[in-house]
mmCIF file of C-alpha atoms in Angstrom:
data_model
loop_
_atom_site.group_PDB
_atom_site.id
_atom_site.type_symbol
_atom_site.label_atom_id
_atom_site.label_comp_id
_atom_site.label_asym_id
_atom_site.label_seq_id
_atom_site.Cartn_x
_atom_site.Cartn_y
_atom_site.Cartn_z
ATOM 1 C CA UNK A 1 17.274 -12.489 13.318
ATOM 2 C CA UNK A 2 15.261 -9.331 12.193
ATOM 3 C CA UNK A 3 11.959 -8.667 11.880
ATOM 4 C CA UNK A 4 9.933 -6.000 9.711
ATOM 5 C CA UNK A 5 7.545 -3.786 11.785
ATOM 6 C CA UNK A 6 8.430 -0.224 10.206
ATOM 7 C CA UNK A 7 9.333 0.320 6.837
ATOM 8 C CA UNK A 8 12.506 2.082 8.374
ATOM 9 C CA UNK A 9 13.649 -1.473 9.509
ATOM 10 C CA UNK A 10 15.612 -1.298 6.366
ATOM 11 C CA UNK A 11 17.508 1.068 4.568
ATOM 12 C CA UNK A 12 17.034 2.874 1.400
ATOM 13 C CA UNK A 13 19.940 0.296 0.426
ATOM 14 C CA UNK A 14 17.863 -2.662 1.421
ATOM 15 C CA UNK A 15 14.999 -1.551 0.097
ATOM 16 C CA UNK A 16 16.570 -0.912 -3.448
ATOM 17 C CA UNK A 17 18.058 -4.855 -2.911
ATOM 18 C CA UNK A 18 14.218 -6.237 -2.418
ATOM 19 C CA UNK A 19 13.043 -4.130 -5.738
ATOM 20 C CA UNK A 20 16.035 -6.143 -7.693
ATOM 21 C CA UNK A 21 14.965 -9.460 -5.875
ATOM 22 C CA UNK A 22 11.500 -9.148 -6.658
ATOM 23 C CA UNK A 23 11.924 -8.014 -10.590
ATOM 24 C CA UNK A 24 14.368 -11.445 -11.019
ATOM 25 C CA UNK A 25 11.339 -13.226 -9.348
ATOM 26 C CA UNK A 26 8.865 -11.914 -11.636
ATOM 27 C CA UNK A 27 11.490 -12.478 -14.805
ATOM 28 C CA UNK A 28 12.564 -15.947 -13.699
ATOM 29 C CA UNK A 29 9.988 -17.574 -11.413
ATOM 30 C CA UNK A 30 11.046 -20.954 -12.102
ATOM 31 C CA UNK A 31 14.449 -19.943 -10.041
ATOM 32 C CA UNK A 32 12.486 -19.425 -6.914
ATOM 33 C CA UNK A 33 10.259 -22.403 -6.817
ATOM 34 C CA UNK A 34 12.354 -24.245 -4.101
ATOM 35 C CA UNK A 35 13.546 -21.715 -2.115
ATOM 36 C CA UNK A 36 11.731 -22.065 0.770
ATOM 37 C CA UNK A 37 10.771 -26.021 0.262
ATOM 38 C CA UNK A 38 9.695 -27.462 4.181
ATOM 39 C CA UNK A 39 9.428 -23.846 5.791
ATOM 40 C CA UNK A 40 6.488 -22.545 7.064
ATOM 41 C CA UNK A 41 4.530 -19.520 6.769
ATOM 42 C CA UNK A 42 1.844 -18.381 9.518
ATOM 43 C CA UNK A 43 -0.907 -15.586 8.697
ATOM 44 C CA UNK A 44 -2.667 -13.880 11.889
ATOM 45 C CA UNK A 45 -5.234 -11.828 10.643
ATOM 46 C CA UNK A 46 -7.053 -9.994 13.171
ATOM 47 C CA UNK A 47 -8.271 -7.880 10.655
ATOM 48 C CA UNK A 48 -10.212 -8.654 7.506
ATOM 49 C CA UNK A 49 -7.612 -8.866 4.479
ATOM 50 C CA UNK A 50 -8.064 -9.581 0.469
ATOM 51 C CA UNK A 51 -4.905 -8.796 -0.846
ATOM 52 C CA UNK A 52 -2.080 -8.760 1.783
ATOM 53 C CA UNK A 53 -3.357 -12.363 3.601
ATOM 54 C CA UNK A 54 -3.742 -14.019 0.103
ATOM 55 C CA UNK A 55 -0.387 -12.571 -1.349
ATOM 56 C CA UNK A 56 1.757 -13.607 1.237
ATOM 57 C CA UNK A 57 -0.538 -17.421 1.534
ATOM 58 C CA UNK A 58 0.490 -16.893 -2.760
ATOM 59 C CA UNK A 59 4.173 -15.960 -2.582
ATOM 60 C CA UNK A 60 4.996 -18.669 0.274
ATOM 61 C CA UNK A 61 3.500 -21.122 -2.211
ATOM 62 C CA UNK A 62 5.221 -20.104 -4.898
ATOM 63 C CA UNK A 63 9.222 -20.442 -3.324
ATOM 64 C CA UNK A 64 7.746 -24.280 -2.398
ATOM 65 C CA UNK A 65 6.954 -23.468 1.385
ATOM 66 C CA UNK A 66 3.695 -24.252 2.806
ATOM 67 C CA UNK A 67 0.508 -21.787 4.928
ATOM 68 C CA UNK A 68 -1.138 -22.075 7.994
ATOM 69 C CA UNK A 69 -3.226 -19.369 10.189
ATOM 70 C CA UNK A 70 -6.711 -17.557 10.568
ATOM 71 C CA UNK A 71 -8.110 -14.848 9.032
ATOM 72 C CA UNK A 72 -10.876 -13.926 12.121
ATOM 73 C CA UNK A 73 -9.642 -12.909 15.551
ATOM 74 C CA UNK A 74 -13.082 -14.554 16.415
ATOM 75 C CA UNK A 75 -11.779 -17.803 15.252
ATOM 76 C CA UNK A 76 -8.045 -17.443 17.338
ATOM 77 C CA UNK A 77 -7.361 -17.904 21.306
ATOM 78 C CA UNK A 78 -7.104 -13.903 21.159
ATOM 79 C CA UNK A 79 -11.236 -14.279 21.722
ATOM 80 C CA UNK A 80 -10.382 -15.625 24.847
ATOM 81 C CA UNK A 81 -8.267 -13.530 25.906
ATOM 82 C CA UNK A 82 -4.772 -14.034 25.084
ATOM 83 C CA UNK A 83 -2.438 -11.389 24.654
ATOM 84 C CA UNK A 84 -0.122 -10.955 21.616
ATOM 85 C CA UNK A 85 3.126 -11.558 23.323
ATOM 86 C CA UNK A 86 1.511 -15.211 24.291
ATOM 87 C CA UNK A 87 0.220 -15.932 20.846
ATOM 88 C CA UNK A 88 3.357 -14.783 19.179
ATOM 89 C CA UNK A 89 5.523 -17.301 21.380
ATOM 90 C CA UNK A 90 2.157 -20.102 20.219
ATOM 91 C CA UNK A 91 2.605 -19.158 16.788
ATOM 92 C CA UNK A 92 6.687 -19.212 16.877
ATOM 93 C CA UNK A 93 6.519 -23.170 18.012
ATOM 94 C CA UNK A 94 4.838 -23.969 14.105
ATOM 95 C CA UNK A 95 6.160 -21.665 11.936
ATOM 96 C CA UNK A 96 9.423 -20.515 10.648
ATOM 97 C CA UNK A 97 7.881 -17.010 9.990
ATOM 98 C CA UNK A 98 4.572 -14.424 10.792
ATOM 99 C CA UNK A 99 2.243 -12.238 8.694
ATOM 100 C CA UNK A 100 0.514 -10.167 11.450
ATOM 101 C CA UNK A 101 -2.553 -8.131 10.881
ATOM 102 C CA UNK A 102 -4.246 -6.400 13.827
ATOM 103 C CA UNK A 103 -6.578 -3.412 14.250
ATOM 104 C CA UNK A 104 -4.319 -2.300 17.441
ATOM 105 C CA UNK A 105 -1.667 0.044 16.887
ATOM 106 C CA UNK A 106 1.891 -1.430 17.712
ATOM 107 C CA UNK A 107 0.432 -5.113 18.202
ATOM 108 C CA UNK A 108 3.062 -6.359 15.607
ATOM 109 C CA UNK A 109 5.772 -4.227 17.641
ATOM 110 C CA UNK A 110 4.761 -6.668 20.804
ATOM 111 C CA UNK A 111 4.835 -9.665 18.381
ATOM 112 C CA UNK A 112 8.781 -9.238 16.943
ATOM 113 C CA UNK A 113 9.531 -8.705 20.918
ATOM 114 C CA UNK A 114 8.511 -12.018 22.121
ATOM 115 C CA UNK A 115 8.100 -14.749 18.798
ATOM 116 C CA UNK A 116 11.415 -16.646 18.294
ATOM 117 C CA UNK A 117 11.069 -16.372 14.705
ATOM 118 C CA UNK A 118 11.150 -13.206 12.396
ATOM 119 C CA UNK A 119 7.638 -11.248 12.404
ATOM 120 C CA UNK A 120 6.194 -8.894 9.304
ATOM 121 C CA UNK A 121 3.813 -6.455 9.690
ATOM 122 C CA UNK A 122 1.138 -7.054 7.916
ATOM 123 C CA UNK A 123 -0.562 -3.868 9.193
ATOM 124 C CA UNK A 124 -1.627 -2.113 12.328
ATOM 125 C CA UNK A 125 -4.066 -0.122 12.705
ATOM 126 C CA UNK A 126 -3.830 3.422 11.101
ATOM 127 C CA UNK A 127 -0.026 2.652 11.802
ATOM 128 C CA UNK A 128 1.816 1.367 9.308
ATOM 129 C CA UNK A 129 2.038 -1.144 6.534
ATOM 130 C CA UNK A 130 5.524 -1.870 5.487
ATOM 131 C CA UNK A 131 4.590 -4.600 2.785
ATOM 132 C CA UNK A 132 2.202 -2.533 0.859
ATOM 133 C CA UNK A 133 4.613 -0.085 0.787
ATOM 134 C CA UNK A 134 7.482 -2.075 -0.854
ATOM 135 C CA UNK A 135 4.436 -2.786 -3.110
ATOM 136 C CA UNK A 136 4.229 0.950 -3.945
ATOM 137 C CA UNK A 137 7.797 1.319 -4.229
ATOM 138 C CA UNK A 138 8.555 -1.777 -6.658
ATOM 139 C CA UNK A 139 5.289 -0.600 -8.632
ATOM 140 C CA UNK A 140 6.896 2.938 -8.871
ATOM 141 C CA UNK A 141 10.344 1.735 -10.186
ATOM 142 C CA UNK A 142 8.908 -0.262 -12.764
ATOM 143 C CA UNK A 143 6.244 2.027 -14.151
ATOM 144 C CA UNK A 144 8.165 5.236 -13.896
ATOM 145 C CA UNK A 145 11.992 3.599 -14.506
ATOM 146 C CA UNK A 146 13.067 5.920 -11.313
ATOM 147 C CA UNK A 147 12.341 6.088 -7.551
ATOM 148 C CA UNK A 148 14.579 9.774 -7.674
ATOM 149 C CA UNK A 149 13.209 12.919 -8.728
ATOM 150 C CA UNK A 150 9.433 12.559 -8.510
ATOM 151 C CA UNK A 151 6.422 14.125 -7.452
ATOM 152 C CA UNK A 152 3.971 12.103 -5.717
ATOM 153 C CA UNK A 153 0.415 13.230 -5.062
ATOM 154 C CA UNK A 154 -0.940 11.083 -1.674
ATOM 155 C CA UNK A 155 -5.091 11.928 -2.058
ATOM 156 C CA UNK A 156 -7.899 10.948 0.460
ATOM 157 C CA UNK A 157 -7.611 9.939 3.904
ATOM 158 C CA UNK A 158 -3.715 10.788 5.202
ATOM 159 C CA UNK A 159 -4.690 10.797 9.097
ATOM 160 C CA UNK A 160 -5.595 6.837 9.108
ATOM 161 C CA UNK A 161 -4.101 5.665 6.184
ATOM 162 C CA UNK A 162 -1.236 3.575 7.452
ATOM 163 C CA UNK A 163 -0.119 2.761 3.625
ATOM 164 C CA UNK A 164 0.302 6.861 3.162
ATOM 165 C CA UNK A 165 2.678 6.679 6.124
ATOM 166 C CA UNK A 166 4.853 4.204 5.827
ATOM 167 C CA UNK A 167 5.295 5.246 1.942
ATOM 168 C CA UNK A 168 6.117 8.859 3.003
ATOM 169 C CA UNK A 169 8.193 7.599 5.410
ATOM 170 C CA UNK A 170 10.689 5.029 2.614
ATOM 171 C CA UNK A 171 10.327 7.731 -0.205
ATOM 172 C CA UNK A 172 11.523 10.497 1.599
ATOM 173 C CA UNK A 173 14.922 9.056 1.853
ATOM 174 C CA UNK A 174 15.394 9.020 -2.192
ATOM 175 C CA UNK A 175 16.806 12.131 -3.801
ATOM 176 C CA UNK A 176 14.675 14.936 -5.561
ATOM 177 C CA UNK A 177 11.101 13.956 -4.100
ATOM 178 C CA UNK A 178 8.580 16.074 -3.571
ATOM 179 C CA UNK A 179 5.505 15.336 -1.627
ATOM 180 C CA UNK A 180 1.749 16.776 -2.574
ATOM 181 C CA UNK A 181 -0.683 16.081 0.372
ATOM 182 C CA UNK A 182 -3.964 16.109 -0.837
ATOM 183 C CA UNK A 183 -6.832 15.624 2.178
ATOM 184 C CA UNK A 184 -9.940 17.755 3.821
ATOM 185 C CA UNK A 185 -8.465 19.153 6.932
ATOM 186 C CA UNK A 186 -9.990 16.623 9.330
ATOM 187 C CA UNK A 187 -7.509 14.006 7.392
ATOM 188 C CA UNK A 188 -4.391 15.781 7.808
ATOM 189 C CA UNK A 189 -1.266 13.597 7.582
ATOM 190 C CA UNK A 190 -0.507 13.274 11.551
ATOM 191 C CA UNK A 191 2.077 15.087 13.440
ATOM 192 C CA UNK A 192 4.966 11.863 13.546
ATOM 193 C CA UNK A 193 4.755 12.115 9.632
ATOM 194 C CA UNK A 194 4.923 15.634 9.443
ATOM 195 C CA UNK A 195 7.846 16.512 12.439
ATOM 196 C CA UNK A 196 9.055 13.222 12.251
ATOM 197 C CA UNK A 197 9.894 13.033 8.542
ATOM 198 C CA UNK A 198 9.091 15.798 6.459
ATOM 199 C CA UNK A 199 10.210 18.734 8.172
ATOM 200 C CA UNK A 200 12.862 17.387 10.557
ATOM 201 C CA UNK A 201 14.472 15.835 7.132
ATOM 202 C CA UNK A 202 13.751 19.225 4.832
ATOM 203 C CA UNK A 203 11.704 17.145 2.557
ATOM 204 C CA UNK A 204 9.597 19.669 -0.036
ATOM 205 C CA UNK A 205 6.290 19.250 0.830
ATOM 206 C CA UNK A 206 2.947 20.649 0.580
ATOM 207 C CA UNK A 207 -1.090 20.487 1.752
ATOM 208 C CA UNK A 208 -4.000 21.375 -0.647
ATOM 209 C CA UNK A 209 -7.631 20.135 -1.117
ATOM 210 C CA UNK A 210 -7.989 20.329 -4.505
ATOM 211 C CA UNK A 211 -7.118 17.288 -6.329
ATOM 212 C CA UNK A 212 -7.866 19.200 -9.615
ATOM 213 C CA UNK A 213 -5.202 22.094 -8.575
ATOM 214 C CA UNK A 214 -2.347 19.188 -7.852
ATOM 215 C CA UNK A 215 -3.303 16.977 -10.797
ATOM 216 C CA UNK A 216 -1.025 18.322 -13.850
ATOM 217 C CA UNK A 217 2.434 18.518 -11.489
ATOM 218 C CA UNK A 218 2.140 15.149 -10.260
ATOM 219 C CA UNK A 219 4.708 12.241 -11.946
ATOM 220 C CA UNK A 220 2.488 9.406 -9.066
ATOM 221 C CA UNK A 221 -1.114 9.833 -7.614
ATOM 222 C CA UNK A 222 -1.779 7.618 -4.614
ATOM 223 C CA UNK A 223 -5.419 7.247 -4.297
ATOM 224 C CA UNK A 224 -6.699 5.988 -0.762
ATOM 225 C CA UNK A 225 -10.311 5.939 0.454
ATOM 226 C CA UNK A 226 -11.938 7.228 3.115
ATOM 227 C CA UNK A 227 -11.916 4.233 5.969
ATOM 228 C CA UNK A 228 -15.021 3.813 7.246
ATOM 229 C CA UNK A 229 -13.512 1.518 10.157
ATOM 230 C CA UNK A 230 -11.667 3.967 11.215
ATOM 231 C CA UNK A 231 -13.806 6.783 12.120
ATOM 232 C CA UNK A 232 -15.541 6.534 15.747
ATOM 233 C CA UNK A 233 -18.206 9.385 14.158
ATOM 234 C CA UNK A 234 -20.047 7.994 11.411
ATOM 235 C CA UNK A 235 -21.838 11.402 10.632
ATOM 236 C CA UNK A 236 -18.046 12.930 10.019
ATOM 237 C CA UNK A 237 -17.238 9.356 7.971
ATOM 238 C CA UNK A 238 -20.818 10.245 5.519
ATOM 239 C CA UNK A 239 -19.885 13.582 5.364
ATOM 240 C CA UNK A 240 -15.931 13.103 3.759
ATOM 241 C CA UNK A 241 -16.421 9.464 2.012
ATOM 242 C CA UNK A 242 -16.813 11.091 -1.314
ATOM 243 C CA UNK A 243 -14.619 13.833 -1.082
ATOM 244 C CA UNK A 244 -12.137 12.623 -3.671
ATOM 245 C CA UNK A 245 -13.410 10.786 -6.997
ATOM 246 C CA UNK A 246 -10.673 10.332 -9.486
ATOM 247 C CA UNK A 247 -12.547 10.187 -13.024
ATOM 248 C CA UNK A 248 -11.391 10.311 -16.567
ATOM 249 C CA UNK A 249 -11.627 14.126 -16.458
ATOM 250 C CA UNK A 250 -9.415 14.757 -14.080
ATOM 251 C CA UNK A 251 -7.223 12.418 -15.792
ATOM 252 C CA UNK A 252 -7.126 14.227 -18.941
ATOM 253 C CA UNK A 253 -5.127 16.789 -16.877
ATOM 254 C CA UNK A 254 -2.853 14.262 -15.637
ATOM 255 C CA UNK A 255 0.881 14.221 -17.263
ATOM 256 C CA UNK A 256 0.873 11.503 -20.201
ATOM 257 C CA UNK A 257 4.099 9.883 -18.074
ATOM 258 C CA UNK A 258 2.562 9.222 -14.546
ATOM 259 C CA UNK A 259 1.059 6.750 -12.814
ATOM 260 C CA UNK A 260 -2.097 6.231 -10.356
ATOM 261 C CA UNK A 261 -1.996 3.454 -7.403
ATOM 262 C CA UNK A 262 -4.463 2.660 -4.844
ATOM 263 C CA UNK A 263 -3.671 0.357 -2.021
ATOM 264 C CA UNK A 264 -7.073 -1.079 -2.384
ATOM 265 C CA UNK A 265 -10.303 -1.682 -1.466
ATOM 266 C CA UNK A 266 -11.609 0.738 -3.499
ATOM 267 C CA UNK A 267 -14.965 2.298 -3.056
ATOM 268 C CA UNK A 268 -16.033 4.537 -5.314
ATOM 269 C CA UNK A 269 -13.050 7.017 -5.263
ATOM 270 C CA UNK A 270 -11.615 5.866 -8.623
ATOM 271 C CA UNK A 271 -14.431 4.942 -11.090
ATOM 272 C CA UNK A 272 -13.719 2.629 -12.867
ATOM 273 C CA UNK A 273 -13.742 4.243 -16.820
ATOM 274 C CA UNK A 274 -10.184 5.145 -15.287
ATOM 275 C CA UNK A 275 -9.011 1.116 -15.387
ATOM 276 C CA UNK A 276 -8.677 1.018 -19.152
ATOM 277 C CA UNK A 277 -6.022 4.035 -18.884
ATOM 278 C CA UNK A 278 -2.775 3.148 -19.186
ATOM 279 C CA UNK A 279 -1.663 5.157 -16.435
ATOM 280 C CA UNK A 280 -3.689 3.246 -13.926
ATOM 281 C CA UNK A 281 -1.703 0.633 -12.441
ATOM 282 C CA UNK A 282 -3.544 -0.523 -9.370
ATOM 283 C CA UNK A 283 -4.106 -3.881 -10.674
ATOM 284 C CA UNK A 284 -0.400 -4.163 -11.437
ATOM 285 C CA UNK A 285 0.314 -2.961 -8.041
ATOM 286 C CA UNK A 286 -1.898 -6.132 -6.700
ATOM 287 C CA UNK A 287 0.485 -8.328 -8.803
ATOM 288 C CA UNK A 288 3.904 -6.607 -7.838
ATOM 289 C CA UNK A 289 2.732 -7.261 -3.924
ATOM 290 C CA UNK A 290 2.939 -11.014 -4.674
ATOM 291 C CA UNK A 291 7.000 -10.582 -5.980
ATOM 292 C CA UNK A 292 8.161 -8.365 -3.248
ATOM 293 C CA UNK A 293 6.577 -10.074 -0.228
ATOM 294 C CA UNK A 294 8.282 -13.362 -1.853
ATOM 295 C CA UNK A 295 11.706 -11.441 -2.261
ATOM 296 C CA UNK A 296 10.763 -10.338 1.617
ATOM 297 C CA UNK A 297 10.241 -13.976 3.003
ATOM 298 C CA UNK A 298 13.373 -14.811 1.181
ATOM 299 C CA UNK A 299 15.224 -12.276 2.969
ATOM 300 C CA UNK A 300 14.140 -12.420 6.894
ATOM 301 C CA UNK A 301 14.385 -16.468 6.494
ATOM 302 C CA UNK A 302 17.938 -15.700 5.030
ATOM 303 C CA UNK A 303 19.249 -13.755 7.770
ATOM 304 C CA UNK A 304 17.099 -16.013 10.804
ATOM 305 C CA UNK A 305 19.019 -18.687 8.902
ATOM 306 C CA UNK A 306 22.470 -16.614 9.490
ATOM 307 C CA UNK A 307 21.717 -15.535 12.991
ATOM 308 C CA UNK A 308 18.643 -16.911 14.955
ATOM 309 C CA UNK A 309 18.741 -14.825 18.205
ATOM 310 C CA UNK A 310 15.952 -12.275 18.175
ATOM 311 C CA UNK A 311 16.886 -8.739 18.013
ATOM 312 C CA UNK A 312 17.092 -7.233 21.455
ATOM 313 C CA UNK A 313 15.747 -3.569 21.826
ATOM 314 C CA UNK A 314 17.367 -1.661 24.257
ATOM 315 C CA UNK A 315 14.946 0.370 26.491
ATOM 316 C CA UNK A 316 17.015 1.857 28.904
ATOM 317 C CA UNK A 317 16.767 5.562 27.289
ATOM 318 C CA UNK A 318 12.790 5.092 27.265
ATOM 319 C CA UNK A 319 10.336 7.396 29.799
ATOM 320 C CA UNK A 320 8.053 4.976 32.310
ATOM 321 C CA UNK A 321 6.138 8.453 33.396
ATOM 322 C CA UNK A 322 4.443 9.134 30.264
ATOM 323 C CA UNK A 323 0.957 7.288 29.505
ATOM 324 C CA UNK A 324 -0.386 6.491 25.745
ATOM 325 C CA UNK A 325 -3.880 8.063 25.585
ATOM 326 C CA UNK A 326 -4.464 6.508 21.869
ATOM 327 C CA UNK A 327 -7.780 4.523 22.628
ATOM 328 C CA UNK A 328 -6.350 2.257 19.917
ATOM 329 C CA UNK A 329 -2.344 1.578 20.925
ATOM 330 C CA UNK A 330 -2.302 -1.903 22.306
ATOM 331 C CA UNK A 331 -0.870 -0.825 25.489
ATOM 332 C CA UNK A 332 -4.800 0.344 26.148
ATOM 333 C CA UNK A 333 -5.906 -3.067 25.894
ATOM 334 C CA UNK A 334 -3.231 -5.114 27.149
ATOM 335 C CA UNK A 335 -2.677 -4.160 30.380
ATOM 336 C CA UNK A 336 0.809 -5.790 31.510
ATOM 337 C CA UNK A 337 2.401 -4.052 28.627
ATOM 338 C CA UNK A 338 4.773 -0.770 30.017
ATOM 339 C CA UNK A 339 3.647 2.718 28.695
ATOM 340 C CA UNK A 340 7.176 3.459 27.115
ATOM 341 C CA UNK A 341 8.075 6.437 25.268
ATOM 342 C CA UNK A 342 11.069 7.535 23.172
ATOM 343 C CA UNK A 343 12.230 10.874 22.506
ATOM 344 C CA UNK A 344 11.468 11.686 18.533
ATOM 345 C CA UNK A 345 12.658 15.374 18.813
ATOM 346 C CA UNK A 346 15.092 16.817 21.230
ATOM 347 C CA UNK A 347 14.726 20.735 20.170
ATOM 348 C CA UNK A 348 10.774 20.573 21.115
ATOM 349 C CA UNK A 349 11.323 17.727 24.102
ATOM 350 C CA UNK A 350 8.779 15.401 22.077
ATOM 351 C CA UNK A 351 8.117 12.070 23.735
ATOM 352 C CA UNK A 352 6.267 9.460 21.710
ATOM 353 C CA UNK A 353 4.665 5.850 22.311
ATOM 354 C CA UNK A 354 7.012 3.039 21.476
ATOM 355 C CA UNK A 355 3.922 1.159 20.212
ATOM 356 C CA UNK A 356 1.597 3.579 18.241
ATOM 357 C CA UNK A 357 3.989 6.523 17.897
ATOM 358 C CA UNK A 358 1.424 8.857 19.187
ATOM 359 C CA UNK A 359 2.623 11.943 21.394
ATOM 360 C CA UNK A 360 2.393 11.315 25.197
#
């Protein structure tokens, strides 16, 4: 039994095998109706949600399977105090599956270690969000025709935005991409993107603030906005929230063969004159989450089916002396769980979290 936590749970291989699921789903969705008739999907949102809670609550309906959860922490036993290990072993006696959302980084990580049934995150944190990025990546194959060979233009706020990560992270591994990292400085992309995956893996890369100087080489813009919820200043959070504001202008010195996404919420940093262009396929993106999470389910229930003992991790090679400082890692607030750390990169003896991937 597996579980999807990172997007590099699965191989570029895999990956490419969810894409092809998901396009036959949205050709033929009359195939799929019964696929998952008397299983059961649970959603634990501990964070609000539009898109991701309703998408997976839509594509568990749609293979014949049924929904239950919360969408309010407020309204779970976690207001009480229960940890995630305990309400990941609750939740694994009703459901054949989890959807986890949660504002702590690694709380999904804690989840897959302890539910008896396969866990997805749904996102954590700043993190990562492995679902929107198969999303991104099934949107990108079937505007452009390719997932090789492009340049793709990640704009806005790259330090919290868990979608930028995990999307770096799965398109790095296909052939001939090139990365443009468009942020103020205060929203770098963080250091386990950068080491971790661009320049441990030689992947071209590069950082500008101009979205006007990047616009005419890019073949994919990624919009994101600046996260209010995750800024502890607000004066900094004022002071960047309109940085970025994608317009038709700029768009007139976009390639006339691209595309623009936007995980979404958006706030004002696409306006909307931009929807009725072509090129802007946000909205499609909200539609293509709905086929890949369904081609997702359909996989994890396949292989729990196949083999239903939980993936054990082995910890042996992990560091007990090195404590997480991220105020928002789940080891902060659940205090039985072990500060563990893994080594990321041998040449510069670089210890990380397990949880929140943070240096220690």
């Amino acid at each position: 039994m597996r579980s999807l936590i990172s997007i590099l749970d699965f191989s570029a291989e895999e990956i490419n095998e969810l894409v092809n699921t998901a396009r036959d789903i949205a050709d033929h969705p009359e195939s799929y109706r019964e696929k998952c008739c008397h299983k059961k999907l649970a959603t634990a949102f501990f964070e609000p949600s539009t898109r991701t809670r309703l998408s997976f609550e839509a594509a568990m309906l749609e293979l014949g399977g049924s929904v239950l959860g919360f969408s309010d922490a407020n309204s779970s036993s976690a207001a009480k105090g229960e940890s995630m290990a305990d309400t990941a072993k609750v939740l694994s006696c009703y459901a054949d599956i989890l959807a986890i959302r949660h504002p702590r980084e690694g709380a999904p990580y804690v989840a897959a270690n302890n539910a008896t049934v396969p866990v997805i995150n749904a996102g954590d944190g700043g993190h990562n969000h492995p679902t929107q990025t198969l999303t991104d990546i099934l949107t990108i194959s079937r505007e452009m025709g390719r997932l090789e060979n492009l340049t793709i233009g990640l704009c806005g706020d790259l330090k919290h935005g868990r979608t930028v990560h995990s999307l770096v992270e799965a398109m790095a591994r296909y052939e001939g991409v090139k990365f443009v990292l468009i942020s103020p400085p205060e929203l770098k992309i963080p250091g386990f993107i950068r080491f971790n995956v661009l320049e441990r893996d030689g992947i071209p890369y590069e950082e500008v603030s101009s979205l006007d100087e990047a616009m005419p080489k890019l073949d994919v813009l990624y919009m994101t906005r600046i996260q209010r919820e995750r800024f502890d200043c607000v004066e900094t959070y004022e002071r960047l929230k309109d940085t970025y504001i994608l317009n038709v202008e700029k768009m007139a010195h976009a390639k006339k063969q691209m595309c623009v996404l936007h995980p979404l919420p958006r706030v004002n940093e696409i306006s909307v004159a931009v929807d009725s262009d072509p090129r802007a396929a946000y909205f499609r993106q909200v539609l293509n989450g709905k086929y890949v999470r369904m081609a997702l389910i359909l996989k994890l229930l396949g292989e729990a089916e196949r083999n239903p003992v939980r993936q054990t991790i082995d910890i042996s090679g992990y560091l007990r002396d090195r404590t997480c400082t991220n105020p928002k890692c789940i080891c902060q607030v659940e205090q039985e769980l072990p500060h563990l750390a893994k080594l990321t990169d041998p040449r510069a003896n670089i210890y990380r979290c397990i949880y929140c991937e943070h240096k220690v």
